[in-house]
Short mmCIF file of C-alpha atoms in Angstrom, two decimals:
data_model
loop_
_atom_site.label_atom_id
_atom_site.label_comp_id
_atom_site.label_asym_id
_atom_site.label_seq_id
_atom_site.Cartn_x
_atom_site.Cartn_y
_atom_site.Cartn_z
CA MET A 11 21.04 -13.28 -44.34
CA GLN A 12 20.87 -10.35 -45.87
CA THR A 13 17.55 -9.82 -44.78
CA LEU A 14 18.80 -9.87 -41.82
CA LEU A 15 21.50 -7.90 -42.64
CA ALA A 16 18.89 -5.28 -43.96
CA ALA A 17 17.10 -5.41 -40.97
CA ALA A 18 19.97 -4.68 -38.86
CA THR A 19 20.69 -1.53 -40.38
CA LEU A 20 17.07 -0.42 -40.19
CA VAL A 21 17.81 -1.11 -36.00
CA PRO A 22 18.27 3.14 -35.62
CA ALA A 23 22.18 3.00 -33.59
CA SER A 24 20.70 5.26 -30.22
CA ILE A 25 18.26 5.67 -28.41
CA PRO A 26 16.40 9.16 -30.08
CA SER A 27 15.65 12.13 -28.45
CA PRO A 28 11.71 12.39 -27.94
CA ASP A 29 10.39 14.74 -30.14
CA TRP A 30 6.90 14.99 -28.34
CA SER A 31 6.58 16.32 -24.41
CA GLY A 32 3.16 16.36 -24.03
CA PHE A 33 -0.73 18.29 -24.80
CA ASP A 34 -2.00 21.80 -24.75
CA ILE A 35 -6.15 21.76 -23.83
CA PRO A 36 -7.70 24.78 -24.48
CA LEU A 37 -9.36 27.02 -22.13
CA PRO A 38 -11.12 29.91 -22.54
CA TRP A 39 -8.56 32.04 -20.05
CA GLY A 40 -5.48 30.52 -22.10
CA ALA A 41 -4.19 27.09 -22.83
CA LEU A 42 -3.67 23.75 -19.45
CA ARG A 43 -0.44 22.53 -20.70
CA ILE A 44 -0.09 18.40 -19.88
CA HIS A 45 3.12 17.27 -20.07
CA ALA A 46 4.16 13.95 -20.51
CA TYR A 47 5.65 13.47 -17.58
CA ALA A 48 2.68 13.82 -15.68
CA LEU A 49 1.17 11.32 -17.76
CA CYS A 50 3.81 8.51 -17.06
CA ILE A 51 3.58 9.17 -13.00
CA LEU A 52 -0.68 8.68 -13.96
CA ALA A 53 0.51 5.98 -16.40
CA GLY A 54 2.30 4.09 -12.77
CA ILE A 55 -0.06 4.78 -9.86
CA VAL A 56 -2.46 2.94 -11.95
CA VAL A 57 -0.78 0.45 -13.15
CA GLY A 58 0.60 -0.08 -9.52
CA LEU A 59 -2.57 0.17 -7.79
CA TRP A 60 -4.53 -3.10 -9.65
CA LEU A 61 -2.01 -5.25 -9.17
CA THR A 62 -1.78 -4.00 -5.36
CA SER A 63 -6.59 -4.35 -5.50
CA LEU A 64 -5.42 -7.52 -6.99
CA ARG A 65 -2.84 -8.19 -3.90
CA TRP A 66 -5.12 -6.95 -1.32
CA ALA A 67 -7.91 -9.03 -1.85
CA ARG A 68 -6.05 -11.72 -1.89
CA ARG A 69 -5.37 -11.24 1.60
CA GLY A 70 -9.20 -11.11 2.55
CA ALA A 71 -9.33 -7.09 2.98
CA PRO A 72 -12.31 -5.02 3.13
CA GLU A 73 -13.61 -4.03 0.08
CA GLY A 74 -13.33 -0.81 -0.75
CA SER A 75 -10.17 -0.33 2.06
CA LEU A 76 -7.86 -0.09 -0.99
CA TRP A 77 -9.70 3.27 -1.86
CA ASP A 78 -9.41 4.29 2.25
CA ILE A 79 -5.70 3.69 2.12
CA VAL A 80 -4.53 5.36 -1.46
CA ILE A 81 -6.03 8.38 -0.72
CA TRP A 82 -4.16 9.38 1.88
CA ALA A 83 -0.88 7.74 0.23
CA ILE A 84 -0.23 9.38 -2.17
CA PRO A 85 -0.81 12.89 -1.86
CA PHE A 86 1.20 12.54 0.72
CA GLY A 87 3.33 10.00 -1.73
CA ILE A 88 3.96 13.65 -3.13
CA ILE A 89 4.56 16.26 -1.48
CA GLY A 90 7.39 13.24 0.35
CA GLY A 91 9.07 12.82 -3.09
CA ARG A 92 8.65 16.88 -3.85
CA LEU A 93 9.77 17.69 -0.86
CA TYR A 94 13.40 15.23 -0.97
CA HIS A 95 14.42 15.61 -4.21
CA VAL A 96 14.79 19.87 -3.15
CA VAL A 97 16.66 19.58 -0.37
CA SER A 98 18.62 16.76 -2.14
CA SER A 99 19.42 18.87 -6.09
CA PRO A 100 18.72 22.06 -3.98
CA ASP A 101 20.20 25.20 -6.37
CA ALA A 102 17.96 25.59 -7.93
CA TYR A 103 15.45 26.28 -5.16
CA PHE A 104 18.27 28.19 -3.06
CA GLY A 105 21.40 29.38 -5.11
CA PRO A 106 24.65 28.02 -5.89
CA GLY A 107 25.29 27.59 -1.61
CA PHE A 108 22.01 29.12 -0.62
CA ASP A 109 23.22 32.20 -1.89
CA GLY A 110 19.54 33.70 -2.74
CA THR A 111 19.42 33.70 -6.26
CA GLY A 112 17.70 30.72 -6.94
CA ASP A 113 13.41 30.18 -8.03
CA LEU A 114 11.31 29.11 -5.03
CA SER A 115 8.25 29.00 -7.30
CA LEU A 116 9.53 26.53 -9.07
CA ILE A 117 9.53 24.33 -5.23
CA PRO A 118 5.55 23.45 -6.79
CA GLN A 119 6.57 22.76 -9.83
CA ILE A 120 6.74 18.90 -10.30
CA GLN A 121 5.60 18.76 -14.10
CA ARG A 122 9.15 20.42 -14.36
CA GLY A 123 10.30 16.54 -12.85
CA GLY A 124 12.11 16.19 -9.71
CA LEU A 125 9.86 13.64 -7.67
CA GLY A 126 12.85 11.76 -4.96
CA ILE A 127 11.66 8.21 -3.84
CA TRP A 128 12.18 8.30 -0.67
CA GLY A 129 10.55 10.88 0.36
CA ALA A 130 7.84 9.84 -1.81
CA VAL A 131 7.85 6.96 0.60
CA VAL A 132 8.53 8.20 3.94
CA LEU A 133 5.39 9.95 3.31
CA GLY A 134 4.08 7.83 1.52
CA VAL A 135 3.63 5.35 3.88
CA VAL A 136 2.45 7.60 6.72
CA GLY A 137 -0.19 8.49 4.61
CA ALA A 138 -1.39 4.67 4.26
CA TRP A 139 -0.86 4.74 8.55
CA ILE A 140 -3.02 6.91 8.56
CA GLY A 141 -5.67 5.28 5.78
CA CYS A 142 -5.34 1.90 7.44
CA ARG A 143 -5.97 2.95 10.76
CA ARG A 144 -8.69 4.02 9.91
CA SER A 145 -10.02 0.67 7.65
CA GLY A 146 -9.21 -1.50 10.82
CA VAL A 147 -6.34 -2.73 8.93
CA LYS A 148 -2.52 -3.93 9.30
CA LEU A 149 -0.39 -1.13 8.13
CA THR A 150 3.00 -4.31 7.42
CA ALA A 151 0.29 -6.41 5.07
CA PHE A 152 -0.94 -2.99 3.29
CA LEU A 153 2.86 -3.20 2.80
CA ASP A 154 3.51 -6.30 1.51
CA ALA A 155 0.22 -5.64 -0.80
CA ALA A 156 1.46 -2.72 -2.32
CA ALA A 157 5.27 -3.59 -2.29
CA PRO A 158 5.67 -5.51 -6.10
CA GLY A 159 2.53 -2.91 -7.34
CA LEU A 160 5.20 -0.18 -6.10
CA LEU A 161 7.99 -1.17 -7.81
CA LEU A 162 6.60 -1.65 -10.29
CA ALA A 163 4.59 2.09 -10.19
CA GLN A 164 8.19 2.92 -10.22
CA ALA A 165 9.39 1.39 -13.99
CA ILE A 166 6.46 2.90 -15.42
CA GLY A 167 6.68 6.51 -13.78
CA ARG A 168 10.42 6.58 -14.24
CA TRP A 169 9.70 7.07 -17.98
CA GLY A 170 8.66 10.36 -17.84
CA ASN A 171 12.54 10.88 -16.75
CA TYR A 172 12.70 10.82 -20.83
CA PHE A 173 10.16 12.92 -21.34
CA ASN A 174 11.69 15.45 -19.72
CA GLN A 175 15.36 14.09 -20.74
CA GLU A 176 16.67 14.71 -17.94
CA LEU A 177 18.79 12.35 -14.18
CA PHE A 178 20.33 10.57 -17.43
CA GLY A 179 24.40 9.05 -17.59
CA GLY A 180 27.48 9.51 -18.45
CA PRO A 181 28.57 9.20 -22.68
CA THR A 182 28.70 6.17 -24.01
CA THR A 183 29.23 5.19 -27.99
CA LEU A 184 27.27 1.93 -26.39
CA PRO A 185 24.47 1.21 -29.45
CA TRP A 186 21.09 1.72 -27.14
CA GLY A 187 23.12 5.35 -26.24
CA LEU A 188 20.70 8.15 -25.77
CA GLN A 189 20.58 11.51 -27.99
CA VAL A 190 19.20 14.69 -25.73
CA ASP A 191 18.51 17.67 -27.48
CA ALA A 192 21.95 20.45 -27.48
CA ASP A 193 19.51 23.10 -27.08
CA ASN A 194 17.77 21.34 -23.96
CA ALA A 195 18.32 23.10 -21.03
CA ASN A 196 19.97 20.09 -19.50
CA PHE A 197 22.75 18.98 -21.92
CA PRO A 198 25.97 19.15 -20.32
CA SER A 199 28.17 22.18 -21.28
CA GLY A 200 31.30 20.67 -22.84
CA TYR A 201 30.44 18.36 -25.00
CA ALA A 202 29.96 17.36 -28.88
CA ALA A 203 26.33 18.26 -29.59
CA ASP A 204 26.17 14.73 -30.64
CA THR A 205 27.59 13.38 -28.37
CA LEU A 206 25.54 9.15 -26.53
CA PHE A 207 24.79 9.36 -23.13
CA HIS A 208 23.28 6.32 -20.92
CA PRO A 209 19.50 5.24 -21.04
CA THR A 210 19.34 5.41 -16.58
CA PHE A 211 16.22 5.91 -17.65
CA LEU A 212 15.92 2.07 -19.37
CA TYR A 213 18.12 0.80 -17.08
CA GLU A 214 16.07 1.12 -13.49
CA SER A 215 12.83 0.77 -15.55
CA LEU A 216 14.73 -3.36 -16.17
CA TRP A 217 15.75 -3.36 -13.33
CA ASN A 218 12.31 -2.46 -11.56
CA LEU A 219 10.14 -4.72 -14.30
CA VAL A 220 12.75 -8.29 -13.01
CA GLY A 221 11.86 -7.04 -9.72
CA VAL A 222 8.50 -7.37 -9.37
CA VAL A 223 8.51 -10.72 -11.22
CA ILE A 224 11.03 -11.62 -8.83
CA LEU A 225 9.12 -10.20 -5.43
CA LEU A 226 5.87 -12.23 -6.83
CA ALA A 227 7.30 -15.84 -7.87
CA LEU A 228 9.29 -15.09 -3.75
CA ASP A 229 6.24 -13.53 -1.76
CA ARG A 230 4.34 -16.60 -3.93
CA ARG A 231 7.29 -19.53 -2.77
CA PHE A 232 7.78 -18.05 0.63
CA ARG A 233 4.04 -16.33 1.90
CA PHE A 234 6.42 -13.74 3.67
CA ARG A 235 4.30 -11.37 6.34
CA ARG A 236 5.06 -9.18 8.79
CA SER A 237 6.22 -6.29 6.06
CA ARG A 238 9.37 -8.23 5.11
CA LEU A 239 8.45 -8.34 1.33
CA PHE A 240 7.77 -4.18 1.81
CA TRP A 241 11.71 -4.37 3.01
CA LEU A 242 12.57 -7.11 0.27
CA TYR A 243 11.39 -4.91 -2.27
CA ALA A 244 13.75 -1.59 -0.25
CA MET A 245 16.70 -4.88 -0.49
CA TYR A 246 15.81 -5.33 -4.16
CA TYR A 247 15.58 -1.67 -5.53
CA THR A 248 18.54 0.22 -3.34
CA LEU A 249 21.22 -2.13 -4.62
CA GLY A 250 20.65 -1.31 -8.31
CA ARG A 251 19.71 2.13 -7.46
CA VAL A 252 23.72 2.41 -6.39
CA TRP A 253 25.16 1.68 -10.05
CA ILE A 254 22.78 2.77 -11.76
CA GLU A 255 22.95 6.05 -9.20
CA ALA A 256 26.46 6.08 -9.79
CA MET A 257 26.17 7.01 -13.87
CA ARG A 258 24.26 10.02 -13.12
CA ILE A 259 26.11 13.08 -13.58
CA ASP A 260 23.57 15.59 -13.33
CA ASP A 261 24.24 18.22 -10.36
CA ALA A 262 23.11 16.22 -6.88
CA GLU A 263 23.93 17.23 -3.84
CA GLN A 264 27.49 16.03 -3.23
CA ILE A 265 28.19 14.24 0.45
CA ASN A 266 31.56 13.46 1.92
CA LEU A 267 31.67 10.51 4.22
CA PHE A 268 34.76 7.84 6.00
CA GLY A 269 36.70 10.13 2.91
CA ILE A 270 34.73 9.17 0.29
CA THR A 271 32.75 12.06 -1.68
CA THR A 272 29.69 10.65 -4.08
CA ARG A 273 25.92 11.80 -3.96
CA LEU A 274 23.36 12.35 -1.65
CA ASN A 275 21.40 9.57 -3.19
CA VAL A 276 23.82 7.02 -3.16
CA TRP A 277 24.33 7.52 0.88
CA THR A 278 21.58 6.98 1.05
CA SER A 279 20.63 4.09 -1.15
CA ILE A 280 23.21 2.37 1.39
CA PHE A 281 22.20 3.02 4.49
CA VAL A 282 18.47 2.80 3.68
CA PHE A 283 20.16 -1.29 1.99
CA VAL A 284 21.57 -1.99 5.07
CA ALA A 285 18.39 -0.54 6.92
CA ALA A 286 16.11 -3.10 5.36
CA LEU A 287 18.14 -6.07 5.91
CA VAL A 288 18.72 -5.86 9.23
CA VAL A 289 15.11 -5.50 9.84
CA PHE A 290 14.02 -8.14 7.40
CA ILE A 291 16.09 -10.19 8.97
CA LEU A 292 14.50 -9.05 12.74
CA LEU A 293 11.16 -9.72 11.36
CA GLY A 294 12.09 -13.49 10.90
CA LEU A 295 12.94 -14.44 13.91
CA LYS A 296 9.80 -13.49 15.22
CA GLY A 297 8.25 -15.68 12.23
CA ARG A 298 4.30 -15.96 10.45
CA PRO A 299 1.57 -13.56 12.63
CA THR A 300 -0.55 -16.06 14.52
CA PRO A 301 -3.55 -15.51 13.64
CA ASP A 302 -2.60 -14.40 9.74
CA SER A 303 -5.26 -11.48 9.39
CA VAL A 304 -4.79 -8.19 8.32
CA PHE A 305 -7.56 -6.73 10.25
CA LEU A 306 -5.98 -4.36 13.35
CA PRO A 307 -7.30 -6.02 16.47
CA GLY A 308 -10.04 -6.20 17.91
CA LYS A 309 -11.17 -4.97 14.16
CA GLU A 310 -12.39 -8.16 13.01
CA PRO A 311 -15.38 -9.09 11.33
CA ALA A 312 -17.31 -11.01 13.62
CA ALA A 313 -18.48 -13.82 13.20
CA ASP A 314 -20.35 -16.80 15.16
CA ASP A 315 -19.99 -20.32 14.61
CA ALA A 316 -22.30 -20.63 11.67
CA GLY A 317 -19.60 -18.37 10.05
CA THR A 318 -22.51 -15.40 10.10
CA THR A 319 -22.06 -11.92 11.08
CA VAL A 320 -22.52 -11.35 15.63
CA GLY A 321 -24.78 -8.93 15.60
CA THR A 322 -28.50 -10.54 15.00
CA ALA A 323 -30.90 -11.99 16.94
CA SER A 324 -29.95 -14.30 19.44
CA PRO A 325 -32.40 -16.70 20.86
CA GLU A 326 -33.35 -15.65 23.78
CA VAL A 327 -31.84 -16.61 27.05
CA ARG A 328 -32.98 -18.66 30.28
CA ASN A 329 -31.18 -16.11 33.99
CA PRO A 330 -28.63 -17.83 34.43
CA ASP A 331 -29.61 -17.35 37.73
CA SER A 332 -33.05 -19.00 38.49
CA ALA A 333 -31.82 -22.38 40.79
CA VAL A 334 -33.57 -25.54 38.71
CA SER A 335 -33.58 -28.95 41.91
CA ASP A 336 -35.41 -31.90 41.29
CA SER A 337 -38.43 -31.50 42.16
CA GLU A 338 -38.60 -27.99 38.86
CA SER A 339 -37.48 -31.31 36.40
CA ARG A 340 -40.03 -33.94 38.64
CA GLY A 341 -42.49 -31.71 37.45
CA ASN A 342 -41.68 -31.67 33.81
CA LEU A 343 -43.01 -35.44 33.84
CA PRO A 344 -46.84 -36.95 33.73
CA ASP A 345 -48.97 -36.97 36.94
CA ASN A 346 -48.97 -39.84 37.92
CA HIS A 347 -44.45 -39.95 37.09
CA SER A 348 -44.74 -37.20 40.58
CA GLY A 349 -45.55 -36.77 43.49
CA SER A 350 -46.40 -32.76 42.92
CA ARG A 351 -47.04 -30.52 40.69
CA HIS A 352 -44.66 -27.45 40.19
CA ALA A 353 -45.93 -24.56 41.28
CA SER A 354 -46.11 -23.17 37.26
CA ASP A 355 -48.32 -25.32 35.44
CA PRO A 356 -51.39 -25.18 34.38
CA THR A 357 -54.34 -25.40 36.38
CA GLU A 358 -56.62 -27.59 34.35
CA ASP A 359 -59.41 -25.33 34.87
CA ALA A 360 -57.02 -22.91 33.06
CA LYS A 361 -56.05 -25.49 30.95
CA ALA A 362 -59.46 -25.53 30.16
CA ALA A 363 -60.39 -22.40 29.09
CA PRO A 364 -61.46 -21.94 25.57
CA ALA A 365 -59.68 -19.85 23.34
CA GLY A 366 -59.56 -16.02 23.69
CA THR A 367 -61.18 -16.11 27.00
CA THR A 368 -58.87 -15.25 29.77
CA PRO A 369 -58.11 -17.76 32.87
CA ASP A 370 -59.55 -16.78 36.37
CA PRO A 371 -56.96 -15.83 37.85
CA ASP A 372 -58.36 -16.73 40.83
CA ALA A 373 -59.06 -20.45 40.00
CA THR A 374 -55.80 -20.46 38.93
CA ALA A 375 -53.94 -19.12 42.44
CA ALA A 376 -56.02 -22.14 43.71
CA GLY A 377 -53.99 -24.39 41.85
CA ARG A 378 -50.22 -24.03 42.93
CA SER A 379 -49.29 -25.95 45.44
CA GLY A 380 -48.78 -24.11 49.04
CA SER A 381 -49.97 -21.28 48.11
CA THR A 382 -53.54 -18.89 48.75
CA ALA A 383 -55.40 -16.71 46.59
CA THR A 384 -57.48 -14.35 48.75
CA GLY A 385 -56.04 -11.23 50.08
CA SER A 386 -53.16 -11.90 47.64
CA VAL A 387 -51.79 -9.84 44.59
CA PRO A 388 -50.83 -12.60 42.20
CA ASP A 389 -46.77 -12.84 42.47
CA THR A 390 -45.93 -11.59 38.57
CA GLY A 391 -41.59 -11.53 39.50
CA THR A 392 -40.76 -14.74 38.88
CA SER A 393 -36.99 -15.35 36.36
CA LYS A 394 -37.24 -14.34 32.67
#
């Protein structure tokens, strides 16, 4: 018992503020700062792509198509995320009330933090659509494969907010309260230096990790198609984002709707949840796609009955316009079973010609039933 009490005293009563936020790479003209925030985003992308690649391969997608898609989706997603952040928190960039006192040069400086998930998802999907079209695969199939990986990437990327000491919640006395350096620019005014805050980054990270497990389990059970798993991801994430966002105290655009004034991201989460629920239900009414393929119509890899890819040499086919008559069938029988020889059968002289010699065309022509060799040119217009 005393051992447990001693161990409990070693457990910190709060989450300490980070004492590391990145490192510098020396260069001839100075130093390149690598921020922890960017490393968290990068780690999230790598792990999310790993999970997506496994699921995408199991769907029977063509090899290499994942990279053809993400090379479009990731840059579009980063740009979209930054643009949404700028719109939803405009004071730092345009000044309060857009009075022009802001600093526009901060907009491209994403290493300082500030990526809005809604803009990242919307423009990321646009980029993914471009990549899917170029690869000949369905966007809906890719979204279903990528949904758990996307949520996993968000769970890891959220830790960037911890290293930047930003986007935390209101004050708390809970043992997992977050310490924020009092001299940090994000420390809210009017609070004592030892105030602890809700670690909303941790709440969202844990919420997302649980969501990954739930999505994988549901997809294994129901095998969602037509992007239904993606819309289920949207519902799950926004459900958690509503209560987590409501806890935050950082500056954000406030919107008044239905007599309620709250943060823009809260309203966005509510509307996205409702829209995702409606789309999820409507897609469910359509049933499963037939055939269940990741390929766009007309882009499927063609294969013959033996399972080999079409495009290999095919056996020669006789001209289907050639008439097949009863007499021609009889021409295949032995001489004592047929009343006449087929016109195309070789004559005895031609059969007896030594190997490597050319039969006498006159003798061959003479053996044709009902034909005259004298003064005529051998017919070369027979069916192929």
